[in-house]
Short mmCIF file of C-alpha atoms and ligand atoms in Angstrom, two decimals:
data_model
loop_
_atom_site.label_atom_id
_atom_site.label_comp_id
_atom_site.label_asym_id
_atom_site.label_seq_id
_atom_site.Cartn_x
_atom_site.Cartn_y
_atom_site.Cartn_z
CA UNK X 1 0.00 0.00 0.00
CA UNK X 2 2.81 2.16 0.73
CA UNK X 3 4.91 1.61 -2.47
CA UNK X 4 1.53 2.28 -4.66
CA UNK X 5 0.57 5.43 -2.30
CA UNK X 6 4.24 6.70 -3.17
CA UNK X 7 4.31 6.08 -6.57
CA UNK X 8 0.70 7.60 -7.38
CA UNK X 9 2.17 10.44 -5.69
CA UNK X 10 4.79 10.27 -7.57
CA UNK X 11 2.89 9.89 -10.73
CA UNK X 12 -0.29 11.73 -10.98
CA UNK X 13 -0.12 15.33 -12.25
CA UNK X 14 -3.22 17.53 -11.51
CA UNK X 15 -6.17 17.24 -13.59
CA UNK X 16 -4.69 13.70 -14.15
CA UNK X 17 -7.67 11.19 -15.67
CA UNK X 18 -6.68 7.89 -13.37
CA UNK X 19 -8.15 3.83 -14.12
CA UNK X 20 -7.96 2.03 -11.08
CA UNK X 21 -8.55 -1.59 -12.44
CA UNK X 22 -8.94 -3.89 -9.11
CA UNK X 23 -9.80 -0.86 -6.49
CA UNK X 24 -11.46 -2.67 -3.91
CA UNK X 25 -13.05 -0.70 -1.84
CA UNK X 26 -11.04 2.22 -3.99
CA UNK X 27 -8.05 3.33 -1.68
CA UNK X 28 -6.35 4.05 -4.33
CA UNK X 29 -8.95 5.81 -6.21
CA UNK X 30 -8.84 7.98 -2.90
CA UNK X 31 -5.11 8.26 -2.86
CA UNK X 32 -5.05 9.54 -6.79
CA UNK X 33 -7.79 12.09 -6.28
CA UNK X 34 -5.88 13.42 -2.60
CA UNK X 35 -2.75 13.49 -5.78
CA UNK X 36 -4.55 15.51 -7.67
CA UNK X 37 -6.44 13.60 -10.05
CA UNK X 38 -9.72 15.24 -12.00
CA UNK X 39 -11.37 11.54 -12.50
CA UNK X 40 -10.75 8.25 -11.36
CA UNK X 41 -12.41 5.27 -13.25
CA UNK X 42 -12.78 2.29 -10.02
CA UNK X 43 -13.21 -0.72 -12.03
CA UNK X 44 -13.73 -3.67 -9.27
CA UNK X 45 -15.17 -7.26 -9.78
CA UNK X 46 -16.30 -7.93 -6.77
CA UNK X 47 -19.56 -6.43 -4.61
CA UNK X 48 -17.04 -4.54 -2.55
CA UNK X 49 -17.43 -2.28 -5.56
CA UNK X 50 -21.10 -1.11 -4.44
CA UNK X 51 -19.48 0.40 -1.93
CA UNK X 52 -16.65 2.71 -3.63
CA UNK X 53 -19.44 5.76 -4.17
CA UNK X 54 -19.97 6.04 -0.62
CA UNK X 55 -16.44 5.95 0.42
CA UNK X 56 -15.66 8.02 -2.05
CA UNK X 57 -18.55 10.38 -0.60
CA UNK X 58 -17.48 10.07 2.88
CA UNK X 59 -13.99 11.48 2.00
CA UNK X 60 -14.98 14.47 -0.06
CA UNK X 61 -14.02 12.86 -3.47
CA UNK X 62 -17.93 11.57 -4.70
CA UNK X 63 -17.40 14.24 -7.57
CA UNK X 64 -14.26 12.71 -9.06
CA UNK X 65 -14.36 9.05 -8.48
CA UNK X 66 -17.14 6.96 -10.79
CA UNK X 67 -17.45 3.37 -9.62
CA UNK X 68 -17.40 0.30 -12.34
CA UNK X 69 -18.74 -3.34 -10.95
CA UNK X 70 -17.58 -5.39 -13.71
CA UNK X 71 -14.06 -7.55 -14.60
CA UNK X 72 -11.97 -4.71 -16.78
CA UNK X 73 -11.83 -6.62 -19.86
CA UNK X 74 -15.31 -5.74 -19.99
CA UNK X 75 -15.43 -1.85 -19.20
CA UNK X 76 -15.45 0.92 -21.47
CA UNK X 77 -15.07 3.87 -20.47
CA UNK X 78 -16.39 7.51 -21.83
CA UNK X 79 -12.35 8.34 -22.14
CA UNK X 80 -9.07 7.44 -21.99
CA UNK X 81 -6.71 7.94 -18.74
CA UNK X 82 -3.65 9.30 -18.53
CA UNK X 83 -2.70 6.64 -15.72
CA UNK X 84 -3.76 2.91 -15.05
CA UNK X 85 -3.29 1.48 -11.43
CA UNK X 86 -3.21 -2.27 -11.32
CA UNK X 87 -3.01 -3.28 -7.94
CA UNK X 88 -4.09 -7.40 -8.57
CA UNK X 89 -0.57 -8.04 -7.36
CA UNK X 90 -0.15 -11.89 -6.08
CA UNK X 91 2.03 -14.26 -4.43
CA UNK X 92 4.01 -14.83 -7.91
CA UNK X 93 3.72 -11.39 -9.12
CA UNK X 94 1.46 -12.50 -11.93
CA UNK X 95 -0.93 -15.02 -10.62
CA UNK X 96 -4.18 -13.04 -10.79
CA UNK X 97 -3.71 -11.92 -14.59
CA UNK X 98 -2.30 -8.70 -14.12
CA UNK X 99 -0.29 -9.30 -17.27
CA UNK X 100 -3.42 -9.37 -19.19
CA UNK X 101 -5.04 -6.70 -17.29
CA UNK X 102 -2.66 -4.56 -18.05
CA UNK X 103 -2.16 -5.71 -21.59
CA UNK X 104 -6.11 -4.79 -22.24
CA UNK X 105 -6.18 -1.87 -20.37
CA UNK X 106 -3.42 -0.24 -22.00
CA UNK X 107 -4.77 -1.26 -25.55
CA UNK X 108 -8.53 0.43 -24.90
CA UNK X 109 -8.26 2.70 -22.10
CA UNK X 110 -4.88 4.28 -21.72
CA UNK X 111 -4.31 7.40 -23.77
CA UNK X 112 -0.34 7.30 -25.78
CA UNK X 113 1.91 8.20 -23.91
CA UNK X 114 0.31 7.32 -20.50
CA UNK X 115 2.26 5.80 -17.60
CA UNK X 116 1.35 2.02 -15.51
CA UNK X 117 2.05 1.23 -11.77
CA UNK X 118 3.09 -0.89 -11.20
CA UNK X 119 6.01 -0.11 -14.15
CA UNK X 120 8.00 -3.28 -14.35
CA UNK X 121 7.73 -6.49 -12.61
CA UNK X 122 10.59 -8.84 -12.18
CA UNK X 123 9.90 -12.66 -11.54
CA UNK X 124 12.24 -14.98 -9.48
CA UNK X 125 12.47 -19.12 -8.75
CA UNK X 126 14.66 -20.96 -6.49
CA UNK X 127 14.49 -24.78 -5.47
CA UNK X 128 13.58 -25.07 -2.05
CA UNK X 129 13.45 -27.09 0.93
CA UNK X 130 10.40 -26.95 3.20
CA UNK X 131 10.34 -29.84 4.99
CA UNK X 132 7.11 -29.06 7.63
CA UNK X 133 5.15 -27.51 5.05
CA UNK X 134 6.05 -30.10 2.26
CA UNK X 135 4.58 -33.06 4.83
CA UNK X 136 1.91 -30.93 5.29
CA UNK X 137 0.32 -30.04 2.50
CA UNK X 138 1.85 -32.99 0.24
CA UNK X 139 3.38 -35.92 1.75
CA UNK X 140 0.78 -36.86 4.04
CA UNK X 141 -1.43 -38.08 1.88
CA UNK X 142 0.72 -41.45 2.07
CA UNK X 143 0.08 -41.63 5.61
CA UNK X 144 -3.26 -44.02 6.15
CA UNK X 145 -6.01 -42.45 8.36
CA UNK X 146 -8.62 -44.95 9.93
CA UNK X 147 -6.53 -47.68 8.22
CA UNK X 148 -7.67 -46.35 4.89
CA UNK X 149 -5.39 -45.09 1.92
CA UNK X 150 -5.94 -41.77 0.50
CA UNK X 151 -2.80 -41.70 -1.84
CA UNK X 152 -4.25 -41.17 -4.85
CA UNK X 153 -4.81 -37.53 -3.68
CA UNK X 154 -1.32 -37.11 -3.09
CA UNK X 155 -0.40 -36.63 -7.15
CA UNK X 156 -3.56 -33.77 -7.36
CA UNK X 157 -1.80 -31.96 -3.91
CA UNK X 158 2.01 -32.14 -6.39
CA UNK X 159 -0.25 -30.55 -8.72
CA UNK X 160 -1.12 -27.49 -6.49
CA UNK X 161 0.65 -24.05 -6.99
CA UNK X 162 0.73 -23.45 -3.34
CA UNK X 163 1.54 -20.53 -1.04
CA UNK X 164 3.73 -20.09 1.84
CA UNK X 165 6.20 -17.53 3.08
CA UNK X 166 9.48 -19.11 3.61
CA UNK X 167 13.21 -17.79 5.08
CA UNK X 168 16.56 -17.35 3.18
CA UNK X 169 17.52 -20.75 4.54
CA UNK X 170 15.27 -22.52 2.77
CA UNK X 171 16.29 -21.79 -0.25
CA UNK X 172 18.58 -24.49 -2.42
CA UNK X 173 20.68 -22.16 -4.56
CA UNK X 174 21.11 -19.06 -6.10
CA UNK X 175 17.74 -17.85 -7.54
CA UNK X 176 17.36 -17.13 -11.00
CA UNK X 177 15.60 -14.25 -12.34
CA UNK X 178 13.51 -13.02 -15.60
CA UNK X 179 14.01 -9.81 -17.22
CA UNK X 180 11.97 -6.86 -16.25
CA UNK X 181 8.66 -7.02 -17.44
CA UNK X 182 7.80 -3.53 -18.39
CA UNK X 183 4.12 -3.36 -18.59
CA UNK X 184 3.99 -0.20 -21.08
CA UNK X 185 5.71 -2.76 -23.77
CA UNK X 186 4.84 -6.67 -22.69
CA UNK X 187 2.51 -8.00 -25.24
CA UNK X 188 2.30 -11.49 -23.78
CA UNK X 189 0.80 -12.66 -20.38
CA UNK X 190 2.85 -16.22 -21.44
CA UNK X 191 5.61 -16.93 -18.51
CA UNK X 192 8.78 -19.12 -19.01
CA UNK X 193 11.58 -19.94 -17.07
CA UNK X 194 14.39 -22.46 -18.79
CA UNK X 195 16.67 -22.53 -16.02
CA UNK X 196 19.46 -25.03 -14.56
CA UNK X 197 20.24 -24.80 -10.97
CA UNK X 198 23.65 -25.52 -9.38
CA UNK X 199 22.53 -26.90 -5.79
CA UNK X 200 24.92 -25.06 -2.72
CA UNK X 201 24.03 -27.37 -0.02
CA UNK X 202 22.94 -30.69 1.83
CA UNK X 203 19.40 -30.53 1.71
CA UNK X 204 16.18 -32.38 0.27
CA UNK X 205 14.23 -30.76 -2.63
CA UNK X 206 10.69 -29.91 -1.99
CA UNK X 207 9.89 -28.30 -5.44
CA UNK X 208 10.59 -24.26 -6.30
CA UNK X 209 9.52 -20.97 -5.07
CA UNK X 210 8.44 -18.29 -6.94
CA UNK X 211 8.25 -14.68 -5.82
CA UNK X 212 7.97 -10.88 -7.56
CA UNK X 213 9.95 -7.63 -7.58
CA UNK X 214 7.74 -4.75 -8.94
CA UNK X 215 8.88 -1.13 -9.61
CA UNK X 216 6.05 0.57 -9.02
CA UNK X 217 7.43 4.60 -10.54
CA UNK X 218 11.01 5.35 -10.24
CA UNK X 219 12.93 4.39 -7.20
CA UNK X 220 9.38 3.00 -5.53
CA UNK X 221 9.73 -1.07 -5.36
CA UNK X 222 8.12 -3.47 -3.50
CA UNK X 223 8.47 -7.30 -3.43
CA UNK X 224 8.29 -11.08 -1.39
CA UNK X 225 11.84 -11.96 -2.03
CA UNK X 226 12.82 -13.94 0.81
CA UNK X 227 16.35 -12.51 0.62
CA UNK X 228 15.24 -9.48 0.89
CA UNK X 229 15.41 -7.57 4.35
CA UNK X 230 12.43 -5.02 3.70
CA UNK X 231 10.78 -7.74 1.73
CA UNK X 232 6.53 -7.61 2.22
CA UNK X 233 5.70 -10.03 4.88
CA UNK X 234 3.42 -12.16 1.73
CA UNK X 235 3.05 -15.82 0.79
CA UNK X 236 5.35 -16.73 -2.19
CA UNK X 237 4.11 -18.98 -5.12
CA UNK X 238 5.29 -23.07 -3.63
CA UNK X 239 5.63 -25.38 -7.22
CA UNK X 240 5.96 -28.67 -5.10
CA UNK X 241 7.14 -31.97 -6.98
CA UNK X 242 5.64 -35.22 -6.05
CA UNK X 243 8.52 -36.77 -3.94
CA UNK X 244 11.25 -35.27 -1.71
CA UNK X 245 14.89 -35.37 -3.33
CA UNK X 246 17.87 -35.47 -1.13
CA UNK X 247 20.54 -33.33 -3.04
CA UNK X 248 23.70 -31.91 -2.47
CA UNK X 249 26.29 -29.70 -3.62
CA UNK X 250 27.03 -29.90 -7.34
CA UNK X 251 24.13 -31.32 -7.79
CA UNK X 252 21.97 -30.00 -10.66
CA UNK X 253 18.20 -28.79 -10.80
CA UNK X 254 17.17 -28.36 -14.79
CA UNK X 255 13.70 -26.77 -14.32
CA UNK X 256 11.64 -25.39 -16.69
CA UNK X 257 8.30 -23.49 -15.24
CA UNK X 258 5.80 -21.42 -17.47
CA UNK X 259 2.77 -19.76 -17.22
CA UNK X 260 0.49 -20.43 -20.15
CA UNK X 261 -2.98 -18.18 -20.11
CA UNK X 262 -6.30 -19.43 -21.76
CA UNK X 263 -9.44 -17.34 -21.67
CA UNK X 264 -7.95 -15.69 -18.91
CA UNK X 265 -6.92 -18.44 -16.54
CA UNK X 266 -3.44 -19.69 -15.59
CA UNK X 267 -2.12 -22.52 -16.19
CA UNK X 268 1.09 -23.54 -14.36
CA UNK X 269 3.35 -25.69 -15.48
CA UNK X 270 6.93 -27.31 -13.69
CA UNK X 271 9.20 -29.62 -14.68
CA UNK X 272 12.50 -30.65 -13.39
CA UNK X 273 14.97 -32.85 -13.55
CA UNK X 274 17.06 -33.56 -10.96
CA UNK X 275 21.17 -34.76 -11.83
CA UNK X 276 23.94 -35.84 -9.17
CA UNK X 277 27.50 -35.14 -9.44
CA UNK X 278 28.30 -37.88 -12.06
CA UNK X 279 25.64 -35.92 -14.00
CA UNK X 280 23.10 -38.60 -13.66
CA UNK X 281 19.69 -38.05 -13.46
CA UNK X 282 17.90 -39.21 -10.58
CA UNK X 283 15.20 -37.82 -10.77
CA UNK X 284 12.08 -36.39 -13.04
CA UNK X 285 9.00 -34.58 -12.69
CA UNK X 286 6.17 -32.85 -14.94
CA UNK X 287 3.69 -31.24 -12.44
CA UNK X 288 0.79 -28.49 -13.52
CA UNK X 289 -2.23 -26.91 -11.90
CA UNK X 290 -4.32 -28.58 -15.04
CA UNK X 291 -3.24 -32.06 -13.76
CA UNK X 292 -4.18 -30.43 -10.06
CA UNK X 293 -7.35 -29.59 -11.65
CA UNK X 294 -9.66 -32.72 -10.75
CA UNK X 295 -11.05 -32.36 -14.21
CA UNK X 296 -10.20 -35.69 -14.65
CA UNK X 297 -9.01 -38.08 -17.18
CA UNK X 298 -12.32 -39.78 -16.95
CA UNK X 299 -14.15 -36.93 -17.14
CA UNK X 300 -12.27 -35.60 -20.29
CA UNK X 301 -12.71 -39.00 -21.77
CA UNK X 302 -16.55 -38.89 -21.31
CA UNK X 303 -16.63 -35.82 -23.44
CA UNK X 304 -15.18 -37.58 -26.65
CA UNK X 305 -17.97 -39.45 -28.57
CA UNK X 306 -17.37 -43.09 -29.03
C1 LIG V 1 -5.20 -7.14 -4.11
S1 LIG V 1 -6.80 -6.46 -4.32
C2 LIG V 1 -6.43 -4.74 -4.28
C3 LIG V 1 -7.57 -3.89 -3.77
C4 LIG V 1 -7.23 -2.41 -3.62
N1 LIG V 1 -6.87 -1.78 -4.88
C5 LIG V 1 -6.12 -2.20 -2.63
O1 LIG V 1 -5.04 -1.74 -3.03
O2 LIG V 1 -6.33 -2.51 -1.45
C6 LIG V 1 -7.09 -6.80 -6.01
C7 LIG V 1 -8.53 -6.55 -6.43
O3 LIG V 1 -8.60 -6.66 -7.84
C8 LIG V 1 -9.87 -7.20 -8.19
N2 LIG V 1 -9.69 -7.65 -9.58
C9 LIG V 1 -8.82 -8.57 -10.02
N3 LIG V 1 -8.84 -8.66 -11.36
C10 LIG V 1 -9.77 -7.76 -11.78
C11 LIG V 1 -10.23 -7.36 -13.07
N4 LIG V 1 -9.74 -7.90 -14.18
N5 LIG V 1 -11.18 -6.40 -13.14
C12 LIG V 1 -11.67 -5.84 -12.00
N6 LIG V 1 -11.26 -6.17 -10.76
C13 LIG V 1 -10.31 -7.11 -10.65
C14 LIG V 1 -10.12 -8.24 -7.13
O4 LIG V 1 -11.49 -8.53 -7.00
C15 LIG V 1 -9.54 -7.55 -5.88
O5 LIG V 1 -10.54 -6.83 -5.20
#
């Protein structure tokens, strides 16, 4: 909240025409108007959105700020703004399509030359080792209960994206990270990491954690990077695999995780390969939220006529 109050400050000129796509009860809407902004456009989703006109009301700003219930692919508005605000930031930056928010929004409702905040978004993934959580939400599904087996279940909890904040010390090796997305310019909401990972320690791999870095305006950032000190105190993105590795230095972690969008929902996708020091692989895995779906194989299979 702080990093988007400071860049909107930053940002907004007076007379300003501001979109605030995901505004919530419209704080930010409130914060761009106390900036200086002439109109702000609150496009929200959910009910909350009812009440944005008496907020904005209630703080003096019920001239300036016009409330949209609706999902912002499906807005128009009567003009277009010299700033979007996308706040839909999530544990992995990107998971609640603000890549194709913003893509949208800046094709229909933001005028040339108009400015995004966040600005950039940078996305990082590390293997990790998380041994209490990993039991927790994944591994005991071996265990029976009531002398029953529920195992079965454990393959459609490997295919989770799951969230969790973890420490430094749980991390494997040294993360790798993608380019700056700059969201004036990105014209895909695909995501796609084709990364090998040198293992630094003794340790057991759980799967990989993925976290964001956004500039919101120049010299405003905020992120979930666990090795960062001022770090947001948020859940990163957990990409478990379906059984624990024991690794160790020199070890190698070939992983390949994407993001791949279709009519606006994510699909995530993980792979990896595990090699020791002879360069043997050891192990292999394909995980994704699709197989994590429980639309299942039967159920697909029913579809197709005989
Ligand atoms: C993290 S909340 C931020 C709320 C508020 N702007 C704030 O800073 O506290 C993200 C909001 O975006 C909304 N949202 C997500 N995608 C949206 C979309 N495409 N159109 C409209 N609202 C959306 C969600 O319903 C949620 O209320």
């Amino acid at each position: 909240m702080h990093a988007y109050r400071d860049a909107i400050f930053q940002v907004v000129r007076q007379g300003d025409v501001v979109a605030d796509i995901g505004a919530g009860l419209g704080v930010l809407s409130l914060q761009a108007c106390a900036a200086g902004a002439a109109r702000v456009y609150a496009i929200e989703i959910d009910a909350v959105a009812n009440l944005i006109p008496d907020i904005a009301n209630t703080n003096g700003f019920a001239d300036r700020i016009v409330a949209y219930k609706g999902v912002s692919f499906e807005i128009d508005l009567p003009e277009r703004v010299d700033i979007v605000i996308a706040s839909m930031l999530d544990s992995f930056g990107v998971d609640s399509n603000l890549l194709e928010v913003v893509i949208d929004a800046r094709r229909r409702l933001l005028k040339p030359g108009g400015t995004i905040i966040p600005s950039a978004l940078q996305l990082s993934v590390c293997p990790i080792e998380v041994t209490s959580f990993y039991e927790e939400n994944v591994a005991r599904w071996s265990q029976p209960r009531f002398g029953f087996s529920f195992g079965d279940a454990r393959r459609f909890a490997a295919n989770q994206r799951l969230c969790t904040r973890i420490q430094r010390e749980s991390l494997l090796a040294t993360p790798k990270s993608s380019d700056q997305i700059e969201l004036l310019f990105v014209e895909s909401a695909a995501v796609s990491f084709d990364v090998d990972f040198l293992i630094e320690r003794i340790g057991v791999f759980h799967g990989f954690a993925g976290w964001f870095d956004a500039t919101m305006a120049a010299g405003v950032r905020c992120g979930n990077s666990p090795l960062d000190a001022h770090a947001l105190p948020w859940a990163l993105s957990i990409f478990p695999v379906e059984h624990p590795v024991p690794v160790q230095p020199g070890y190698t972690v070939k992983a390949r995780i994407r993001a791949v969008t279709f009519q606006r929902e994510i699909t995530w996708v993980w792979n990896a390969q595990i090699f020791d020091l002879a360069g043997v692989p050891i192990a292999v895995f394909k995980h994704s939220t699709f197989e994590g779906s429980l639309i299942t194989r039967h159920e697909l299979v029913r579809e197709i006529p005989q």
